[in-house]
CSV table of C-alpha atoms in Angstrom, one decimal:
chain,number,residue,atom,x,y,z
A,1,MET,CA,-2.2,65.4,56.9
A,2,LEU,CA,-1.1,68.9,57.9
A,3,ASN,CA,2.2,70.0,57.0
A,4,LEU,CA,4.1,72.8,59.3
A,5,ASP,CA,6.2,75.3,58.1
A,6,LEU,CA,8.8,76.7,60.7
A,7,SER,CA,11.8,77.9,58.4
A,8,ASN,CA,9.8,81.3,59.2
A,9,VAL,CA,10.8,80.2,62.8
A,10,SER,CA,14.6,79.3,63.0
A,11,PRO,CA,16.2,83.0,61.9
A,12,PHE,CA,14.4,84.0,65.5
A,13,LEU,CA,16.0,81.7,67.8
A,14,PRO,CA,19.4,80.4,67.8
A,15,ALA,CA,21.3,77.3,66.5
A,16,GLY,CA,20.6,73.7,67.8
A,17,TRP,CA,17.0,75.2,69.6
A,18,ARG,CA,15.3,72.6,68.4
A,19,THR,CA,17.5,70.4,70.1
A,20,GLY,CA,17.9,72.4,73.2
A,21,GLU,CA,14.3,71.5,73.9
A,22,GLU,CA,13.9,67.3,73.2
A,23,LYS,CA,14.8,66.3,75.9
A,24,GLY,CA,11.8,68.3,77.7
A,25,LEU,CA,9.3,67.1,75.2
A,26,GLU,CA,10.8,63.4,75.9
A,27,LYS,CA,9.0,63.9,79.5
A,28,ALA,CA,5.9,65.9,78.4
A,29,HIS,CA,5.5,62.9,75.9
A,30,ARG,CA,5.9,60.8,78.6
A,31,HIS,CA,3.5,62.8,80.6
A,32,LEU,CA,0.1,62.8,78.0
A,33,LEU,CA,1.1,59.0,76.8
A,34,GLU,CA,1.7,57.5,80.8
A,35,GLY,CA,-0.2,60.3,83.1
A,36,THR,CA,3.0,60.8,84.6
A,37,GLY,CA,2.4,64.5,85.2
A,38,ALA,CA,0.0,67.7,86.9
A,39,GLY,CA,-3.7,66.8,85.7
A,40,SER,CA,-3.1,63.3,85.2
A,41,ASP,CA,-6.7,62.8,86.4
A,42,PHE,CA,-8.3,64.5,83.0
A,43,LEU,CA,-5.9,63.2,80.1
A,44,GLY,CA,-9.1,61.2,79.0
A,45,TRP,CA,-8.9,63.1,75.9
A,46,VAL,CA,-5.5,61.6,75.0
A,47,ARG,CA,-6.9,58.1,73.8
A,48,LEU,CA,-10.7,59.3,73.4
A,49,PRO,CA,-11.0,59.8,69.5
A,50,ALA,CA,-10.3,55.8,69.7
A,51,ASP,CA,-11.0,54.9,73.1
A,52,TYR,CA,-14.5,57.0,72.7
A,53,ASP,CA,-18.6,55.3,74.2
A,54,LYS,CA,-19.9,53.9,70.5
A,55,ILE,CA,-23.1,53.6,71.8
A,56,GLU,CA,-23.9,56.5,73.5
A,57,PHE,CA,-22.3,58.5,69.6
A,58,ALA,CA,-25.2,56.0,68.3
A,59,ARG,CA,-27.6,58.1,70.4
A,60,ILE,CA,-26.0,61.4,69.6
A,61,GLN,CA,-26.5,60.9,66.5
A,62,LYS,CA,-29.9,59.4,66.8
A,63,ALA,CA,-31.2,62.6,69.2
A,64,ALA,CA,-29.2,65.1,66.2
A,65,GLU,CA,-31.6,63.6,63.8
A,66,LYS,CA,-34.6,64.1,66.0
A,67,ILE,CA,-33.8,67.2,66.4
A,68,ARG,CA,-33.2,67.9,62.5
A,69,SER,CA,-37.0,66.9,61.9
A,70,ASP,CA,-39.1,68.4,64.6
A,71,SER,CA,-36.9,71.8,65.4
A,72,GLN,CA,-36.5,74.6,63.1
A,73,ALA,CA,-33.5,75.9,66.2
A,74,LEU,CA,-31.3,74.6,68.3
A,75,VAL,CA,-30.7,76.8,71.3
A,76,VAL,CA,-27.2,75.7,72.9
A,77,ILE,CA,-26.6,76.6,76.4
A,78,GLY,CA,-23.1,76.4,77.7
A,79,ILE,CA,-20.2,78.5,79.1
A,80,GLY,CA,-16.6,78.4,77.3
A,81,GLY,CA,-15.9,74.7,76.2
A,82,SER,CA,-19.5,73.4,76.5
A,83,TYR,CA,-20.2,75.3,73.2
A,84,LEU,CA,-17.4,77.1,71.6
A,85,GLY,CA,-15.8,74.0,70.4
A,86,ALA,CA,-18.7,73.2,69.4
A,87,ARG,CA,-19.9,76.6,67.9
A,88,ALA,CA,-15.8,76.3,65.9
A,89,VAL,CA,-17.0,73.2,64.0
A,90,ILE,CA,-20.3,73.9,63.0
A,91,GLU,CA,-19.2,78.3,61.4
A,92,THR,CA,-15.6,76.1,60.1
A,93,LEU,CA,-17.0,73.5,58.3
A,94,THR,CA,-20.3,75.7,57.0
A,95,SER,CA,-20.4,79.1,57.6
A,96,ASN,CA,-20.4,81.8,60.1
A,97,ASN,CA,-23.0,83.2,58.2
A,98,TYR,CA,-24.9,79.5,58.6
A,99,ASN,CA,-28.7,80.2,60.9
A,100,LEU,CA,-28.2,81.8,56.9
A,101,THR,CA,-26.6,79.5,54.3
A,102,ARG,CA,-28.1,76.5,56.2
A,103,LYS,CA,-30.9,74.0,54.5
A,104,ASP,CA,-31.9,70.5,55.8
A,105,SER,CA,-30.5,72.0,59.1
A,106,PRO,CA,-32.1,74.1,61.9
A,107,ALA,CA,-30.9,77.4,63.0
A,108,ILE,CA,-28.1,76.8,66.3
A,109,TYR,CA,-28.2,79.9,68.7
A,110,PHE,CA,-25.6,80.3,71.4
A,111,ALA,CA,-27.1,81.9,74.6
A,112,GLY,CA,-25.8,80.9,78.4
A,113,ASN,CA,-22.2,82.2,77.5
A,114,GLY,CA,-22.7,86.0,78.8
A,115,LEU,CA,-25.2,87.9,80.9
A,116,SER,CA,-26.1,90.4,78.1
A,117,ALA,CA,-30.3,90.4,79.0
A,118,ASP,CA,-29.6,92.7,75.6
A,119,ALA,CA,-28.4,88.9,73.8
A,120,LEU,CA,-30.4,86.7,75.4
A,121,ASN,CA,-33.9,88.4,74.2
A,122,GLU,CA,-32.8,88.1,70.7
A,123,VAL,CA,-32.2,84.8,70.8
A,124,ILE,CA,-35.3,84.8,72.3
A,125,ASP,CA,-37.4,87.0,69.5
A,126,LEU,CA,-35.5,84.1,67.4
A,127,VAL,CA,-37.4,81.0,69.1
A,128,LYS,CA,-40.4,82.1,70.0
A,129,ASP,CA,-42.8,81.9,67.2
A,130,VAL,CA,-40.7,78.2,65.8
A,131,ASP,CA,-40.4,74.5,66.6
A,132,PHE,CA,-37.4,74.9,68.8
A,133,SER,CA,-34.9,72.3,70.6
A,134,VAL,CA,-32.1,72.9,73.8
A,135,ASN,CA,-29.3,71.4,75.0
A,136,VAL,CA,-28.2,72.8,78.0
A,137,ILE,CA,-24.4,71.9,78.3
A,138,SER,CA,-22.8,72.3,81.7
A,139,LYS,CA,-20.8,69.7,84.2
A,140,SER,CA,-22.7,71.3,87.5
A,141,GLY,CA,-25.4,73.3,86.5
A,142,THR,CA,-25.0,76.1,89.1
A,143,THR,CA,-22.7,77.9,86.7
A,144,THR,CA,-24.5,81.2,86.6
A,145,GLU,CA,-24.3,81.9,83.1
A,146,PRO,CA,-26.0,78.5,82.0
A,147,ALA,CA,-27.9,78.1,84.7
A,148,VAL,CA,-30.1,81.8,84.3
A,149,ALA,CA,-30.6,80.8,80.5
A,150,PHE,CA,-32.2,77.4,80.4
A,151,ARG,CA,-34.6,78.6,83.8
A,152,ILE,CA,-35.5,81.4,81.1
A,153,PHE,CA,-35.7,78.5,78.4
A,154,LYS,CA,-36.9,75.3,80.1
A,155,ALA,CA,-40.1,78.2,81.5
A,156,LEU,CA,-39.7,79.1,76.9
A,157,LEU,CA,-40.6,75.6,76.6
A,158,GLU,CA,-43.2,74.4,79.5
A,159,GLU,CA,-45.5,77.5,78.0
A,160,LYS,CA,-45.3,76.9,74.4
A,161,TYR,CA,-45.5,73.2,74.3
A,162,SER,CA,-46.4,72.2,78.0
A,163,LYS,CA,-44.9,69.9,80.8
A,164,GLU,CA,-44.8,66.8,79.0
A,165,GLY,CA,-43.8,68.1,75.5
A,166,ALA,CA,-40.8,70.5,76.9
A,167,ARG,CA,-39.3,67.4,78.4
A,168,GLY,CA,-38.9,65.7,75.2
A,169,ARG,CA,-37.1,69.0,74.0
A,170,ILE,CA,-34.8,68.9,76.6
A,171,TYR,CA,-31.0,67.8,76.4
A,172,ALA,CA,-29.1,67.9,79.1
A,173,THR,CA,-25.3,66.7,78.7
A,174,THR,CA,-23.8,67.1,82.5
A,175,ASP,CA,-21.7,65.2,84.3
A,176,ALA,CA,-22.7,61.4,84.5
A,177,LYS,CA,-23.8,60.6,88.6
A,178,ARG,CA,-23.9,63.7,89.9
A,179,GLY,CA,-24.4,67.4,90.2
A,180,ALA,CA,-27.5,69.8,90.0
A,181,LEU,CA,-28.7,69.3,86.0
A,182,LYS,CA,-27.3,65.8,86.4
A,183,GLY,CA,-30.1,65.8,88.7
A,184,LEU,CA,-33.0,67.4,86.8
A,185,ALA,CA,-32.5,65.8,83.5
A,186,ASP,CA,-33.0,62.7,86.3
A,187,SER,CA,-36.0,63.8,87.8
A,188,GLU,CA,-37.8,65.6,84.1
A,189,GLY,CA,-37.0,62.8,82.1
A,190,TYR,CA,-35.4,64.6,79.9
A,191,GLU,CA,-32.4,62.6,77.4
A,192,GLU,CA,-29.0,63.0,79.0
A,193,PHE,CA,-25.3,63.1,77.6
A,194,VAL,CA,-21.9,62.7,80.1
A,195,VAL,CA,-19.7,65.2,80.2
A,196,PRO,CA,-16.7,62.4,80.8
A,197,ASP,CA,-15.2,62.8,84.2
A,198,ALA,CA,-11.4,62.9,82.3
A,199,VAL,CA,-11.5,65.1,80.1
A,200,GLY,CA,-11.5,68.7,80.9
A,201,GLY,CA,-14.2,71.7,79.4
A,202,ARG,CA,-11.7,72.2,76.7
A,203,TYR,CA,-10.8,69.5,75.4
A,204,SER,CA,-14.1,68.2,75.5
A,205,VAL,CA,-15.1,69.1,72.0
A,206,LEU,CA,-15.0,65.7,70.8
A,207,THR,CA,-16.9,64.7,73.5
A,208,ALA,CA,-21.4,64.9,73.6
A,209,VAL,CA,-20.6,68.5,74.5
A,210,GLY,CA,-19.7,68.4,71.2
A,211,LEU,CA,-21.3,66.0,69.0
A,212,LEU,CA,-24.7,66.6,69.6
A,213,PRO,CA,-25.1,71.0,68.4
A,214,ILE,CA,-22.1,69.3,65.3
A,215,ALA,CA,-24.3,66.3,64.4
A,216,ALA,CA,-27.4,68.8,65.0
A,217,ALA,CA,-25.9,70.5,62.6
A,218,GLY,CA,-25.8,68.2,59.9
A,219,ILE,CA,-21.6,67.9,59.9
A,220,ASP,CA,-20.1,64.1,59.6
A,221,ILE,CA,-19.5,63.6,63.4
A,222,THR,CA,-17.6,60.2,62.4
A,223,ALA,CA,-16.0,61.7,59.8
A,224,LEU,CA,-14.5,64.0,61.6
A,225,MET,CA,-13.8,61.4,63.9
A,226,ALA,CA,-11.9,59.0,61.9
A,227,GLY,CA,-10.0,63.0,61.3
A,228,ALA,CA,-8.9,62.9,65.2
A,229,ALA,CA,-8.3,59.4,64.9
A,230,GLN,CA,-6.0,59.9,62.6
A,231,ALA,CA,-3.8,63.1,64.0
A,232,MET,CA,-4.1,60.3,67.0
A,233,GLU,CA,-2.4,57.7,66.0
A,234,GLN,CA,0.4,60.0,64.2
A,235,LEU,CA,1.2,61.9,67.3
A,236,ALA,CA,1.8,59.7,69.7
A,237,VAL,CA,5.2,58.1,68.5
A,238,PRO,CA,7.2,60.7,69.8
A,239,GLY,CA,10.5,62.2,68.5
A,240,MET,CA,11.5,66.2,66.9
A,241,ASP,CA,8.6,64.8,63.2
A,242,ASN,CA,6.5,64.8,65.4
A,243,PRO,CA,4.4,68.5,64.0
A,244,ALA,CA,2.9,69.2,67.8
A,245,TRP,CA,7.0,68.4,69.0
A,246,GLN,CA,8.0,71.0,66.4
A,247,TYR,CA,4.9,73.3,67.5
A,248,ALA,CA,6.0,73.3,71.2
A,249,ALA,CA,9.0,73.7,70.4
A,250,ALA,CA,9.0,76.3,68.5
A,251,ARG,CA,6.2,77.8,70.6
A,252,HIS,CA,8.2,77.6,73.7
A,253,ALA,CA,11.5,78.6,72.3
A,254,LEU,CA,10.0,82.0,70.8
A,255,TYR,CA,8.4,81.8,74.2
A,256,GLN,CA,12.1,80.8,76.0
A,257,SER,CA,13.5,84.6,74.0
A,258,GLY,CA,11.2,86.9,75.5
A,259,LYS,CA,8.2,86.5,72.7
A,260,LYS,CA,4.7,87.3,74.7
A,261,VAL,CA,2.4,86.3,72.2
A,262,GLU,CA,0.5,84.2,70.0
A,263,ILE,CA,-1.3,85.4,66.5
A,264,LEU,CA,-3.8,82.6,65.4
A,265,ALA,CA,-4.1,83.5,61.8
A,266,GLY,CA,-6.5,82.9,59.2
A,267,TYR,CA,-8.1,83.6,56.5
A,268,GLU,CA,-11.7,82.3,56.4
A,269,PRO,CA,-14.9,84.6,57.5
A,270,ALA,CA,-15.6,80.7,58.9
A,271,PHE,CA,-12.6,79.6,60.7
A,272,ARG,CA,-13.2,83.5,63.9
A,273,PHE,CA,-14.7,81.2,66.7
A,274,PHE,CA,-12.2,78.8,65.6
A,275,ALA,CA,-10.0,81.0,66.9
A,276,GLU,CA,-11.6,81.2,70.0
A,277,TRP,CA,-11.7,78.3,71.2
A,278,TRP,CA,-8.4,77.8,70.2
A,279,LYS,CA,-7.3,81.4,72.7
A,280,GLN,CA,-9.7,79.4,75.3
A,281,LEU,CA,-7.7,75.9,75.3
A,282,TYR,CA,-4.1,78.1,75.8
A,283,GLY,CA,-5.2,80.4,77.0
A,284,GLU,CA,-6.6,78.5,80.5
A,285,SER,CA,-4.1,76.3,80.1
A,286,GLU,CA,-0.7,78.0,79.7
A,287,GLY,CA,-1.7,80.8,81.5
A,288,LYS,CA,-0.5,80.8,85.0
A,289,GLU,CA,1.7,81.4,87.9
A,290,GLY,CA,2.6,84.2,86.5
A,291,ARG,CA,3.2,82.4,82.9
A,292,GLY,CA,2.5,81.7,79.2
A,293,LEU,CA,2.2,83.5,76.1
A,294,PHE,CA,-1.3,85.7,75.6
A,295,PRO,CA,-3.3,83.8,72.6
A,296,ALA,CA,-5.0,86.2,70.4
A,297,SER,CA,-5.9,86.3,66.6
A,298,VAL,CA,-6.8,87.9,63.9
A,299,GLU,CA,-8.9,88.0,60.4
A,300,PHE,CA,-7.2,88.0,57.3
A,301,THR,CA,-6.7,90.1,55.2
A,302,ALA,CA,-9.3,91.9,56.9
A,303,ASP,CA,-7.2,92.5,59.7
A,304,LEU,CA,-4.4,93.9,58.4
A,305,HIS,CA,-6.1,97.5,57.6
A,306,SER,CA,-6.6,97.9,61.3
A,307,MET,CA,-4.2,95.6,63.5
A,308,GLY,CA,-1.2,95.4,60.4
A,309,GLN,CA,0.0,98.5,61.4
A,310,TYR,CA,0.8,96.9,64.9
A,311,ILE,CA,2.4,94.0,63.6
A,312,GLN,CA,4.5,95.3,60.9
A,313,GLN,CA,6.1,97.7,63.2
A,314,GLY,CA,4.1,98.2,66.3
A,315,GLU,CA,6.4,96.6,70.0
A,316,ARG,CA,8.4,93.2,68.5
A,317,LEU,CA,6.3,91.3,71.4
A,318,MET,CA,4.7,88.7,69.4
A,319,PHE,CA,4.7,86.1,67.3
A,320,GLU,CA,2.3,84.7,64.1
A,321,THR,CA,0.6,81.0,63.7
A,322,VAL,CA,-0.8,81.2,60.5
A,323,ILE,CA,-3.8,78.8,59.4
A,324,CYS,CA,-3.5,78.6,55.3
A,325,PHE,CA,-6.3,75.7,53.9
A,326,ASP,CA,-5.3,74.6,51.4
A,327,ARG,CA,-7.9,73.8,49.2
A,328,ALA,CA,-10.2,76.6,48.2
A,329,ARG,CA,-14.0,75.4,48.7
A,330,THR,CA,-15.4,77.1,46.1
A,331,LYS,CA,-13.7,78.6,42.7
A,332,ILE,CA,-14.6,82.9,41.9
A,333,SER,CA,-13.1,84.4,38.5
A,334,ILE,CA,-12.4,89.0,38.3
A,335,PRO,CA,-13.1,89.8,35.0
A,336,ASN,CA,-12.5,92.3,32.6
A,337,ASP,CA,-13.4,96.0,32.8
A,338,PRO,CA,-12.6,97.3,29.8
A,339,GLU,CA,-12.5,100.8,31.4
A,340,ASN,CA,-10.2,99.5,33.9
A,341,VAL,CA,-11.0,102.5,35.9
A,342,ASP,CA,-9.6,100.4,39.8
A,343,GLY,CA,-6.0,99.3,37.3
A,344,LEU,CA,-6.9,95.8,38.1
A,345,ASN,CA,-7.1,94.7,34.6
A,346,PHE,CA,-3.5,92.6,36.1
A,347,LEU,CA,-6.0,90.0,37.8
A,348,SER,CA,-8.2,90.0,35.2
A,349,GLY,CA,-9.2,86.2,34.9
A,350,LYS,CA,-7.5,84.7,37.9
A,351,GLY,CA,-8.8,83.3,40.5
A,352,LEU,CA,-9.6,85.0,43.7
A,353,ASP,CA,-8.1,81.9,44.9
A,354,PHE,CA,-4.8,82.4,43.7
A,355,VAL,CA,-4.7,86.2,44.6
A,356,ALA,CA,-5.8,84.9,48.3
A,357,GLU,CA,-2.7,82.2,47.9
A,358,GLN,CA,-1.1,85.3,46.6
A,359,ALA,CA,-1.7,87.7,49.7
A,360,LEU,CA,-0.7,85.4,51.9
A,361,ARG,CA,2.9,84.1,51.3
A,362,GLY,CA,3.5,88.7,50.8
A,363,ILE,CA,2.1,88.9,54.0
A,364,ILE,CA,3.9,86.0,55.6
A,365,LEU,CA,7.3,87.6,53.7
A,366,ALA,CA,6.0,91.4,55.0
A,367,HIS,CA,5.9,90.6,58.7
A,368,VAL,CA,9.1,88.2,58.9
A,369,ASP,CA,10.8,91.3,57.6
A,370,GLY,CA,9.4,93.4,60.2
A,371,GLY,CA,10.5,91.5,63.1
A,372,VAL,CA,7.7,89.2,63.6
A,373,PRO,CA,8.3,85.4,63.2
A,374,ASN,CA,5.8,83.0,61.6
A,375,ILE,CA,4.3,79.7,61.7
A,376,LEU,CA,2.2,78.3,58.9
A,377,LEU,CA,0.2,75.3,59.4
A,378,THR,CA,-0.9,74.0,56.2
A,379,VAL,CA,-4.7,72.0,56.5
A,380,PRO,CA,-6.0,69.8,53.1
A,381,GLY,CA,-9.4,71.6,53.4
A,382,ARG,CA,-12.5,72.3,55.6
A,383,ASP,CA,-13.6,68.8,55.9
A,384,GLU,CA,-14.8,67.2,58.9
A,385,ARG,CA,-10.9,64.8,58.4
A,386,SER,CA,-9.4,67.3,58.2
A,387,LEU,CA,-10.5,69.6,61.3
A,388,GLY,CA,-10.8,66.5,63.3
A,389,GLU,CA,-6.9,65.8,62.5
A,390,LEU,CA,-6.7,70.2,63.6
A,391,ILE,CA,-8.3,70.1,66.5
A,392,TYR,CA,-6.8,66.3,68.1
A,393,PHE,CA,-3.4,68.5,67.0
A,394,PHE,CA,-3.8,71.6,69.0
A,395,GLU,CA,-4.9,69.3,72.0
A,396,PHE,CA,-2.0,67.2,71.9
A,397,ALA,CA,0.6,70.6,71.6
A,398,CYS,CA,-1.1,71.6,73.9
A,399,GLY,CA,-0.8,69.5,77.0
A,400,LEU,CA,3.7,69.4,75.7
A,401,SER,CA,3.8,73.2,75.6
A,402,GLY,CA,2.0,73.3,78.8
A,403,TYR,CA,4.2,70.1,80.6
A,404,LEU,CA,7.0,72.5,78.8
A,405,LEU,CA,5.8,75.3,80.7
A,406,GLU,CA,6.1,73.2,84.5
A,407,VAL,CA,2.4,74.3,85.1
A,408,ASN,CA,-0.8,72.1,85.5
A,409,PRO,CA,-2.4,72.0,81.8
A,410,PHE,CA,-5.5,70.8,82.4
A,411,ASP,CA,-6.7,72.8,85.7
A,412,GLN,CA,-7.7,76.6,85.5
A,413,PRO,CA,-7.2,77.9,89.0
A,414,GLY,CA,-8.0,81.7,88.1
A,415,VAL,CA,-11.4,81.3,87.0
A,416,GLU,CA,-12.5,80.9,90.4
A,417,ALA,CA,-11.6,84.4,91.7
A,418,TYR,CA,-14.0,86.2,89.6
A,419,LYS,CA,-17.2,83.9,90.1
A,420,ASN,CA,-16.2,83.8,94.2
A,421,ASN,CA,-16.8,87.8,94.1
A,422,MET,CA,-20.5,87.2,91.2
A,423,TYR,CA,-21.4,84.8,93.8
A,424,ALA,CA,-20.6,87.1,97.3
A,425,LEU,CA,-21.6,90.5,95.5
A,426,LEU,CA,-25.4,88.8,93.9
A,427,GLY,CA,-25.6,88.0,97.8
A,428,LYS,CA,-25.9,83.4,97.0
A,429,PRO,CA,-25.9,82.1,100.9
A,430,GLY,CA,-22.6,81.3,102.2
A,431,TYR,CA,-20.8,84.9,100.8
A,432,GLU,CA,-22.1,87.5,103.6
A,433,LYS,CA,-18.3,88.1,105.1
A,434,GLN,CA,-17.2,88.2,101.2
A,435,LYS,CA,-19.6,90.8,100.2
A,436,ALA,CA,-19.0,92.8,102.8
A,437,GLU,CA,-15.8,93.4,102.2
A,438,LEU,CA,-16.2,93.5,98.7
A,439,GLU,CA,-18.9,96.6,99.1
A,440,LYS,CA,-16.8,98.4,101.5
A,441,ARG,CA,-13.5,98.3,98.7
A,442,LEU,CA,-16.1,99.1,95.8
A,443,GLY,CA,-17.4,102.5,97.9
A,444,GLY,CA,-21.2,100.7,98.0
């Protein structure tokens, strides 16, 4: 089970701060479980770990086995929630060097999450001479970045395998009933998986959106869902003993006290993309109507040599949420050096995990002494059940936190502004007036 330690938060807040958050949390909890709040059409993730489509789940496992048997590489095309969750789970549970360390699984490359020609060409070069498949993930099929990438990789597959051969190597995860990608998949005969209507992109990692790439990487998605189901049952119980309530309460109280930035600190390089997933989850859910904590992340201890100075002595606008995996997967002992040139013989025979634990403890104390509140979340291990639990914990706490802020945690109206400007400047039909106005502002 996850363990939440708020002992290094309370000193920064007034006495009784937990009690002050209870009424808001009771209301937020009802909104999530009863669907009485803003965005209630997007609460399909709340019961998902128990109520997921078991037939589709079996098809996901079967498709993943096919990919593992006939492909040396899988290109996952998607942006935002359509790829961050899958990459977060794959790297956290395997390695940030997954493509180099994998054994019986295909290399997995992510495309369609940006507009860099160099990056896309690099993926093309990596897969063109091997057998590969594509999983394109888009509810609409018209989002610019993944749609452009899919056009390119679809053409590559058809050139390499013929149109008929490519059909068996394209997996479309999209809307169940409508949209450009749905129509194409139907007409071409691609195997299809569903982006559920009631689950927004940033909450979709435990749907086919995340599960197909995760399973293709050889990860046990049954255990992942079991961990999420365990968290779902635990967090459904209201009250301040609920760790999601505690986390949401601490975040909100710190925000109300003037904190503006939450830094998610991890100690495993493999955790980097989990932090990226977390940043989208909280940034897109809370950052609206001029409100919300800014979600940032650091990798310790490496970032102590870059960001450590600011965290220790810069403006006191942040707090940290520290993720600690309780059990190291492997052991390595520090050898003795007869010359002791580096002066580290006092560590001889000690395990690196012991050194890392003491570093974590010392860093927390130093940052707290420097005026930075610290939340410590201990995860039992880097395994499927623990990560499933962690995913659901952050999702549930995010829903609570959004309602505490009195915003809709499940929409993202702000992202349309950049899209509309981009469409206009690219010359998309129907945007002619806006194009002229923007080009005038840009001096074009």
